CSV table of C-alpha atoms and ligand atoms in Angstrom, one decimal:
chain,number,residue,atom,x,y,z
J,1,MET,CA,147.9,73.7,86.5
J,2,ILE,CA,144.4,73.6,87.9
J,3,ASP,CA,144.8,70.1,89.2
J,4,ALA,CA,148.1,71.0,90.9
J,5,THR,CA,146.5,74.0,92.4
J,6,LYS,CA,143.5,72.1,93.8
J,7,ALA,CA,145.8,69.5,95.3
J,8,ILE,CA,147.8,72.2,97.1
J,9,LEU,CA,144.6,74.0,98.2
J,10,ALA,CA,143.4,70.7,99.7
J,11,ASP,CA,146.7,70.5,101.7
J,12,LEU,CA,146.3,74.2,102.8
J,13,ILE,CA,142.7,73.7,103.9
J,14,GLY,CA,143.9,70.8,106.1
J,15,PHE,CA,145.9,73.2,108.3
J,16,PRO,CA,143.4,74.7,110.7
J,17,THR,CA,145.1,78.1,110.8
J,18,VAL,CA,142.3,79.9,112.8
J,19,SER,CA,143.8,83.3,113.9
J,20,ALA,CA,144.0,82.3,117.5
J,21,ASP,CA,146.1,79.2,116.8
J,22,SER,CA,149.5,78.5,115.4
J,23,ASN,CA,150.1,78.7,111.6
J,24,LEU,CA,153.6,77.2,111.8
J,25,ALA,CA,152.7,73.9,110.2
J,26,MET,CA,151.3,75.7,107.2
J,27,ILE,CA,154.3,78.1,107.0
J,28,ASP,CA,156.6,75.2,107.1
J,29,TYR,CA,154.7,73.5,104.2
J,30,LEU,CA,154.9,76.7,102.1
J,31,ALA,CA,158.6,77.2,102.9
J,32,THR,CA,159.5,73.7,101.8
J,33,ARG,CA,157.7,74.0,98.5
J,34,LEU,CA,159.2,77.4,97.8
J,35,SER,CA,162.8,76.4,98.8
J,36,ASP,CA,162.4,73.3,96.6
J,37,VAL,CA,162.0,75.6,93.5
J,38,GLY,CA,165.0,77.6,94.6
J,39,ALA,CA,163.4,80.5,96.4
J,40,GLN,CA,165.3,82.4,99.1
J,41,VAL,CA,162.9,81.9,102.1
J,42,ASP,CA,162.7,83.9,105.3
J,43,ILE,CA,160.5,82.9,108.2
J,44,MET,CA,159.8,85.6,110.7
J,45,LYS,CA,158.3,84.4,114.0
J,46,ASP,CA,156.0,86.6,116.1
J,47,PRO,CA,156.9,87.4,119.7
J,48,THR,CA,155.2,84.3,121.0
J,49,GLY,CA,157.0,82.0,118.6
J,50,SER,CA,153.7,80.3,117.7
J,51,LYS,CA,153.0,82.2,114.5
J,52,ALA,CA,155.1,83.3,111.6
J,53,ASN,CA,155.3,85.3,108.4
J,54,LEU,CA,157.0,84.0,105.3
J,55,PHE,CA,158.7,86.1,102.8
J,56,ALA,CA,160.3,84.4,99.8
J,57,THR,CA,162.1,85.7,96.8
J,58,LEU,CA,162.7,84.2,93.3
J,59,GLY,CA,165.2,86.0,91.1
J,60,PRO,CA,167.7,88.7,91.8
J,61,ASP,CA,168.1,90.3,95.3
J,62,ILE,CA,167.2,93.8,94.1
J,63,ASP,CA,164.6,96.5,94.7
J,64,GLY,CA,161.6,96.9,92.4
J,65,GLY,CA,160.2,93.4,92.6
J,66,ILE,CA,156.6,92.2,92.5
J,67,VAL,CA,155.0,90.9,95.7
J,68,LEU,CA,152.2,88.4,95.7
J,69,SER,CA,150.6,88.6,99.1
J,70,GLY,CA,148.2,86.6,101.1
J,71,HIS,CA,147.3,85.9,104.7
J,72,SER,CA,147.6,82.4,106.1
J,73,ASP,CA,145.0,82.7,108.9
J,74,VAL,CA,141.3,82.1,108.7
J,75,VAL,CA,138.3,83.0,110.8
J,76,PRO,CA,136.9,80.5,113.3
J,77,VAL,CA,134.3,77.9,112.4
J,78,SER,CA,132.8,77.6,115.9
J,79,ASP,CA,129.1,78.7,116.1
J,80,GLN,CA,128.8,78.0,112.4
J,81,ASN,CA,126.8,75.2,110.9
J,82,TRP,CA,128.9,73.5,108.2
J,83,SER,CA,127.5,70.7,105.9
J,84,SER,CA,131.0,69.1,105.8
J,85,ASP,CA,134.3,69.2,107.7
J,86,PRO,CA,135.5,72.8,107.2
J,87,PHE,CA,139.2,71.6,107.3
J,88,LYS,CA,138.8,69.0,104.6
J,89,MET,CA,138.4,70.4,101.1
J,90,LEU,CA,135.4,69.0,99.3
J,91,GLU,CA,134.7,69.6,95.6
J,92,ALA,CA,131.1,69.6,94.3
J,93,LYS,CA,129.5,71.1,91.3
J,94,GLY,CA,132.4,73.4,90.4
J,95,HIS,CA,132.8,74.6,93.9
J,96,LEU,CA,135.7,73.9,96.4
J,97,TYR,CA,134.4,74.0,99.9
J,98,GLY,CA,136.4,74.5,103.1
J,99,ARG,CA,137.4,77.2,105.6
J,100,GLY,CA,139.8,79.5,103.8
J,101,THR,CA,139.1,78.4,100.2
J,102,CYS,CA,138.1,81.9,99.2
J,103,ASP,CA,139.6,83.9,102.0
J,104,MET,CA,142.3,83.4,101.0
J,105,LYS,CA,144.1,80.1,100.6
J,106,GLY,CA,142.9,79.7,97.0
J,107,PHE,CA,145.2,82.6,95.9
J,108,ILE,CA,148.1,81.2,97.9
J,109,ALA,CA,147.6,77.7,96.3
J,110,ALA,CA,147.6,79.3,92.9
J,111,CYS,CA,150.9,81.2,93.7
J,112,LEU,CA,152.5,78.0,94.9
J,113,ALA,CA,151.4,75.9,91.9
J,114,MET,CA,152.9,78.6,89.6
J,115,ALA,CA,156.1,78.8,91.7
J,116,PRO,CA,158.1,76.3,89.6
J,117,THR,CA,157.3,78.2,86.5
J,118,PHE,CA,158.0,81.6,88.1
J,119,ALA,CA,161.4,80.2,89.2
J,120,GLN,CA,162.3,79.9,85.5
J,121,GLN,CA,160.9,83.3,84.6
J,122,ALA,CA,162.0,85.7,87.4
J,123,ARG,CA,165.4,86.5,86.0
J,124,ALA,CA,165.4,90.3,85.6
J,125,ARG,CA,162.8,91.3,88.1
J,126,PRO,CA,162.4,89.5,91.5
J,127,LEU,CA,159.1,87.9,92.5
J,128,HIS,CA,158.3,87.9,96.2
J,129,PHE,CA,155.8,85.9,98.1
J,130,ALA,CA,154.5,87.5,101.3
J,131,PHE,CA,152.4,85.1,103.4
J,132,THR,CA,151.3,86.6,106.8
J,133,TYR,CA,149.7,85.7,110.1
J,134,ASP,CA,146.9,87.4,112.0
J,135,GLU,CA,145.3,89.4,109.2
J,136,GLU,CA,141.8,88.6,110.4
J,137,THR,CA,142.6,90.1,113.8
J,138,GLY,CA,143.9,93.5,112.6
J,139,CYS,CA,146.7,92.9,110.0
J,140,ILE,CA,149.2,92.4,112.8
J,141,GLY,CA,151.5,90.0,110.8
J,142,ALA,CA,151.7,92.3,107.8
J,143,GLY,CA,152.7,95.1,110.2
J,144,HIS,CA,155.6,93.0,111.4
J,145,LEU,CA,156.5,92.0,107.8
J,146,ALA,CA,156.6,95.7,106.8
J,147,GLU,CA,159.0,96.3,109.7
J,148,SER,CA,161.4,93.6,108.7
J,149,LEU,CA,161.4,94.7,105.0
J,150,LYS,CA,162.3,98.2,106.3
J,151,GLN,CA,165.1,96.7,108.3
J,152,ARG,CA,166.4,94.8,105.3
J,153,ASN,CA,166.1,98.0,103.3
J,154,LEU,CA,164.3,96.1,100.6
J,155,LYS,CA,161.9,98.1,98.4
J,156,PRO,CA,159.7,96.0,96.2
J,157,GLY,CA,158.0,98.0,93.5
J,158,LEU,CA,154.4,96.7,93.7
J,159,ALA,CA,152.1,94.3,95.4
J,160,ILE,CA,149.1,92.3,94.4
J,161,ILE,CA,147.0,91.3,97.4
J,162,GLY,CA,144.9,88.2,96.5
J,163,GLU,CA,141.9,88.9,98.8
J,164,PRO,CA,138.7,87.6,97.2
J,165,THR,CA,137.4,90.3,94.8
J,166,SER,CA,136.0,88.0,92.2
J,167,MET,CA,139.2,88.9,90.3
J,168,ARG,CA,138.0,92.5,90.0
J,169,ILE,CA,140.7,95.1,90.6
J,170,ILE,CA,140.4,97.1,93.8
J,171,GLU,CA,142.6,100.2,94.1
J,172,GLY,CA,141.2,101.7,97.3
J,173,HIS,CA,139.6,101.0,100.6
J,174,LYS,CA,139.2,103.1,103.8
J,175,GLY,CA,141.4,102.5,106.8
J,176,CYS,CA,139.9,101.1,110.0
J,177,TYR,CA,141.3,102.6,113.3
J,178,GLU,CA,139.7,101.4,116.5
J,179,TYR,CA,140.3,102.8,120.0
J,180,SER,CA,139.2,102.5,123.6
J,181,THR,CA,139.5,105.7,125.6
J,182,ARG,CA,139.4,105.3,129.4
J,183,PHE,CA,138.7,108.1,131.9
J,184,GLN,CA,139.9,107.8,135.5
J,185,GLY,CA,138.3,110.3,137.9
J,186,LEU,CA,137.7,110.5,141.6
J,187,GLU,CA,134.7,108.9,143.4
J,188,GLY,CA,132.7,110.9,145.9
J,189,HIS,CA,129.3,111.6,147.2
J,190,GLY,CA,126.8,112.8,144.6
J,191,SER,CA,125.7,115.6,147.0
J,192,ASN,CA,129.1,117.4,146.6
J,193,PRO,CA,130.2,117.1,142.9
J,194,ASP,CA,133.1,119.5,143.3
J,195,LEU,CA,135.0,117.2,145.7
J,196,GLY,CA,135.3,114.4,143.0
J,197,VAL,CA,136.2,114.1,139.4
J,198,ASN,CA,133.3,112.8,137.4
J,199,ALA,CA,134.7,110.5,134.7
J,200,VAL,CA,131.3,110.3,132.9
J,201,GLU,CA,131.2,114.1,132.6
J,202,TYR,CA,134.6,114.2,131.0
J,203,ALA,CA,133.8,111.3,128.7
J,204,VAL,CA,130.7,113.2,127.6
J,205,ARG,CA,132.8,116.2,126.8
J,206,TYR,CA,135.2,114.0,124.8
J,207,VAL,CA,132.3,112.5,122.9
J,208,ALA,CA,131.0,116.0,122.1
J,209,ARG,CA,134.5,116.9,120.7
J,210,LEU,CA,134.4,113.7,118.6
J,211,LEU,CA,131.0,114.7,117.2
J,212,GLU,CA,132.4,118.1,116.3
J,213,LEU,CA,135.3,116.4,114.6
J,214,ARG,CA,132.8,114.1,112.7
J,215,ASP,CA,131.2,117.2,111.2
J,216,GLN,CA,134.6,118.8,110.4
J,217,LEU,CA,135.8,115.6,108.6
J,218,GLN,CA,132.9,115.9,106.1
J,219,GLY,CA,134.4,119.2,105.0
J,220,ARG,CA,137.8,117.6,104.5
J,221,ALA,CA,136.6,115.0,102.0
J,222,PRO,CA,139.0,114.9,99.1
J,223,GLU,CA,137.6,116.2,95.8
J,224,ASN,CA,136.4,113.3,93.6
J,225,SER,CA,136.6,110.9,96.5
J,226,ARG,CA,135.1,107.6,95.3
J,227,PHE,CA,134.4,106.3,98.8
J,228,ASP,CA,130.9,105.9,100.1
J,229,PRO,CA,130.5,108.1,102.2
J,230,PRO,CA,133.2,110.2,100.6
J,231,TRP,CA,134.7,111.5,103.8
J,232,THR,CA,136.4,109.9,106.9
J,233,THR,CA,133.7,108.6,109.2
J,234,LEU,CA,133.8,108.5,112.9
J,235,ASN,CA,131.6,106.2,115.1
J,236,ILE,CA,131.1,106.0,118.8
J,237,GLY,CA,130.3,102.4,119.4
J,238,ALA,CA,130.0,102.2,123.1
J,239,LEU,CA,130.0,104.5,126.1
J,240,ASN,CA,130.1,103.1,129.6
J,241,GLY,CA,130.8,104.5,133.0
J,242,GLY,CA,129.8,105.3,136.5
J,243,THR,CA,128.1,103.2,139.2
J,244,VAL,CA,124.8,104.5,140.7
J,245,HIS,CA,122.7,107.8,140.9
J,246,ASN,CA,124.3,109.3,143.9
J,247,VAL,CA,128.0,108.5,143.4
J,248,ILE,CA,130.4,110.7,141.4
J,249,ALA,CA,131.4,108.4,138.5
J,250,PRO,CA,135.0,107.3,139.0
J,251,LYS,CA,135.5,105.6,135.7
J,252,ALA,CA,134.2,105.8,132.1
J,253,GLN,CA,135.1,104.3,128.8
J,254,ILE,CA,134.4,105.1,125.1
J,255,ASP,CA,134.9,102.6,122.4
J,256,TRP,CA,135.1,104.4,119.0
J,257,GLU,CA,136.5,104.1,115.5
J,258,MET,CA,137.3,106.1,112.5
J,259,ARG,CA,137.6,105.0,108.9
J,260,PRO,CA,140.0,107.4,107.2
J,261,VAL,CA,139.9,108.2,103.5
J,262,GLN,CA,143.3,109.8,103.8
J,263,ALA,CA,146.1,109.5,106.4
J,264,ALA,CA,146.0,113.2,107.1
J,265,ASP,CA,142.5,112.9,108.5
J,266,ALA,CA,143.7,110.3,111.1
J,267,ARG,CA,146.5,112.6,112.1
J,268,PHE,CA,144.1,115.6,112.3
J,269,VAL,CA,141.7,113.7,114.6
J,270,LYS,CA,144.5,112.3,116.8
J,271,ASP,CA,146.3,115.7,117.1
J,272,THR,CA,143.1,117.6,117.9
J,273,LEU,CA,142.1,115.1,120.6
J,274,ARG,CA,145.5,115.1,122.1
J,275,SER,CA,145.6,118.8,122.6
J,276,TYR,CA,142.0,118.9,123.8
J,277,CYS,CA,142.9,116.4,126.5
J,278,ASP,CA,146.3,118.0,127.4
J,279,ASP,CA,145.1,121.6,127.3
J,280,VAL,CA,141.5,121.4,128.5
J,281,LEU,CA,140.2,118.2,130.1
J,282,LEU,CA,143.3,116.9,132.0
J,283,PRO,CA,144.2,120.2,133.7
J,284,ALA,CA,140.5,120.5,134.9
J,285,MET,CA,140.5,116.9,136.2
J,286,ARG,CA,143.9,117.2,137.9
J,287,ARG,CA,143.1,120.5,139.7
J,288,VAL,CA,140.9,118.3,141.9
J,289,HIS,CA,142.7,115.0,141.6
J,290,PRO,CA,146.3,114.8,140.4
J,291,ASP,CA,146.0,111.1,139.6
J,292,ALA,CA,143.1,111.6,137.2
J,293,SER,CA,143.9,110.3,133.7
J,294,ILE,CA,142.7,109.8,130.1
J,295,GLU,CA,144.2,107.0,128.3
J,296,THR,CA,143.6,105.8,124.8
J,297,GLU,CA,144.3,102.2,123.9
J,298,VAL,CA,144.9,101.4,120.2
J,299,ILE,CA,142.8,98.3,119.4
J,300,GLY,CA,143.9,98.3,115.7
J,301,GLU,CA,145.0,100.8,113.1
J,302,VAL,CA,144.6,99.2,109.7
J,303,ALA,CA,145.9,101.7,107.1
J,304,GLY,CA,143.6,102.4,104.1
J,305,LEU,CA,144.5,101.9,100.5
J,306,ILE,CA,144.4,105.3,99.0
J,307,PRO,CA,143.7,105.4,95.2
J,308,THR,CA,146.6,107.2,93.4
J,309,ASP,CA,146.9,108.7,89.9
J,310,THR,CA,149.9,106.6,88.9
J,311,ASN,CA,149.8,103.0,90.1
J,312,GLU,CA,152.0,100.5,88.3
J,313,ALA,CA,150.2,97.6,90.0
J,314,LEU,CA,147.0,98.9,88.6
J,315,ARG,CA,148.5,99.2,85.1
J,316,ILE,CA,150.0,95.7,85.1
J,317,VAL,CA,147.1,93.9,86.6
J,318,SER,CA,144.7,95.6,84.2
J,319,GLU,CA,146.9,94.4,81.4
J,320,LEU,CA,146.9,90.9,82.8
J,321,THR,CA,143.2,90.6,83.5
J,322,GLY,CA,141.9,92.8,80.6
J,323,ALA,CA,139.9,94.8,83.1
J,324,ASN,CA,139.5,98.4,82.1
J,325,SER,CA,138.3,99.8,85.5
J,326,ALA,CA,139.1,99.5,89.1
J,327,ASP,CA,136.8,99.9,92.2
J,328,VAL,CA,137.0,100.9,95.8
J,329,VAL,CA,135.5,98.6,98.5
J,330,PRO,CA,134.3,99.0,102.0
J,331,PHE,CA,136.3,96.2,103.6
J,332,GLY,CA,139.9,96.5,104.8
J,333,THR,CA,143.0,94.5,103.7
J,334,GLU,CA,146.7,94.5,104.2
J,335,ALA,CA,147.1,96.6,101.1
J,336,GLY,CA,147.5,99.9,102.9
J,337,ILE,CA,150.4,98.5,104.9
J,338,PHE,CA,152.3,97.8,101.7
J,339,GLN,CA,151.3,101.1,100.2
J,340,ALA,CA,152.7,102.9,103.3
J,341,LEU,CA,156.1,101.2,102.4
J,342,GLY,CA,156.0,103.1,99.1
J,343,MET,CA,154.7,100.3,96.9
J,344,ASP,CA,152.0,100.5,94.2
J,345,VAL,CA,149.3,98.2,95.3
J,346,VAL,CA,146.0,96.6,94.1
J,347,VAL,CA,143.8,94.0,95.6
J,348,CYS,CA,142.8,91.3,93.2
J,349,GLY,CA,142.0,87.7,93.9
J,350,PRO,CA,139.8,84.7,93.3
J,351,GLY,CA,136.4,84.1,95.0
J,352,SER,CA,133.8,86.4,96.3
J,353,ILE,CA,133.8,88.3,99.6
J,354,GLU,CA,130.2,87.1,99.9
J,355,GLN,CA,131.4,83.6,100.7
J,356,ALA,CA,134.2,84.7,103.1
J,357,HIS,CA,133.7,84.2,106.8
J,358,LYS,CA,130.5,82.1,106.4
J,359,ALA,CA,129.6,78.5,106.9
J,360,ASP,CA,130.2,76.4,103.8
J,361,GLU,CA,132.7,78.9,102.5
J,362,PHE,CA,133.6,78.0,98.9
J,363,LEU,CA,135.7,79.0,95.9
J,364,ALA,CA,134.4,78.5,92.4
J,365,VAL,CA,136.9,76.5,90.3
J,366,GLU,CA,136.3,78.9,87.5
J,367,GLN,CA,137.6,81.7,89.8
J,368,LEU,CA,140.8,79.7,90.5
J,369,GLU,CA,141.2,79.2,86.7
J,370,GLN,CA,140.9,83.0,86.1
J,371,CYS,CA,143.5,83.6,88.8
J,372,LEU,CA,145.9,81.1,87.3
J,373,LYS,CA,145.5,82.8,83.9
J,374,MET,CA,146.5,86.1,85.5
J,375,LEU,CA,149.5,84.6,87.2
J,376,GLU,CA,150.6,82.8,84.0
J,377,LYS,CA,150.6,86.1,82.1
J,378,LEU,CA,152.4,87.7,85.0
J,379,GLY,CA,155.1,85.1,84.6
J,380,ILE,CA,155.5,85.9,80.9
J,381,LYS,CA,155.9,89.5,81.9
J,382,LEU,CA,158.5,88.7,84.4
J,383,ALA,CA,160.6,86.9,81.8
J,384,ASP,CA,160.3,89.9,79.5
J,385,ALA,CA,161.1,92.4,82.1
Q,1,ZN,ZN1,141.1,87.9,103.9
């Protein structure tokens, strides 16, 4: 099985699926291999038509299935100094080198190599493959995939996200919500501030409110939170605005993010800010200038994976890998999107996040073997189900 997996991985590395570019050739390849073993394959294109998700099913068309999920895109190689061609897999000393080997085409290759076996085993419980686009740019593809599963009214039971965790089980990570908030005021001469609307002043008041919220969020940390730090954090990354000393600042912008440990915190922050703008800031701005505005652009809202007391994915993957504990990690994945659909989810895949996104990215063959072992046991479970 390892040789078949390596051969598939070499093919996958050959598709330069950098997030900015098309992934259609790779999706086509995956679709062909999965249809060949009898899977029901759905390809869902993005609005531009240049990228696609793939969702495939082996076994009966019923709820409660197991999803194996991976993203097809990789981070760019420009500005990185590679020792070999990043889009040509190279094996040396037990390592497989190439862009995407560990993040996360190795997992996808292992799933594909096992597909013919799974096809025989998935009789009682369906097995799904969910391969997405644009994970590295904010889990956009997974969001679209979630929408289409909702439309189909299909409810798989659990998902294993094969991001590189060195095959450790991860049951939680924070969300990552990023925003740009823009203030439009009214320019005027600095000598008469009341005749204009100073966007910088309003931005500063907004920032002050964010800082108050930051303190309040610490008090909202769930008991026994395992995250570090245990509460939802809030960061103001950039504050820009105004022109020169003696002009009332017409524009300002704040780039900020929060990393929620629970969805309720994100709602709390958004609701508080909305009423602060609607009830306090905007009325004051519009008394002077009716066209004044505050607009918040959502750059990305990657849902967190919230650890839960009962998690079938955790139970099953622990059984398969023999692990007796699960961790939380600081990096985000598509897992939260699947959890929001009502599935039990863990992240567990071959390779180390240490090697992801770097020059000379590699996946240890030993990691791929461990992953195959897990999938082989999963197949046996499917047959028994
Ligand atoms: Zn990844």
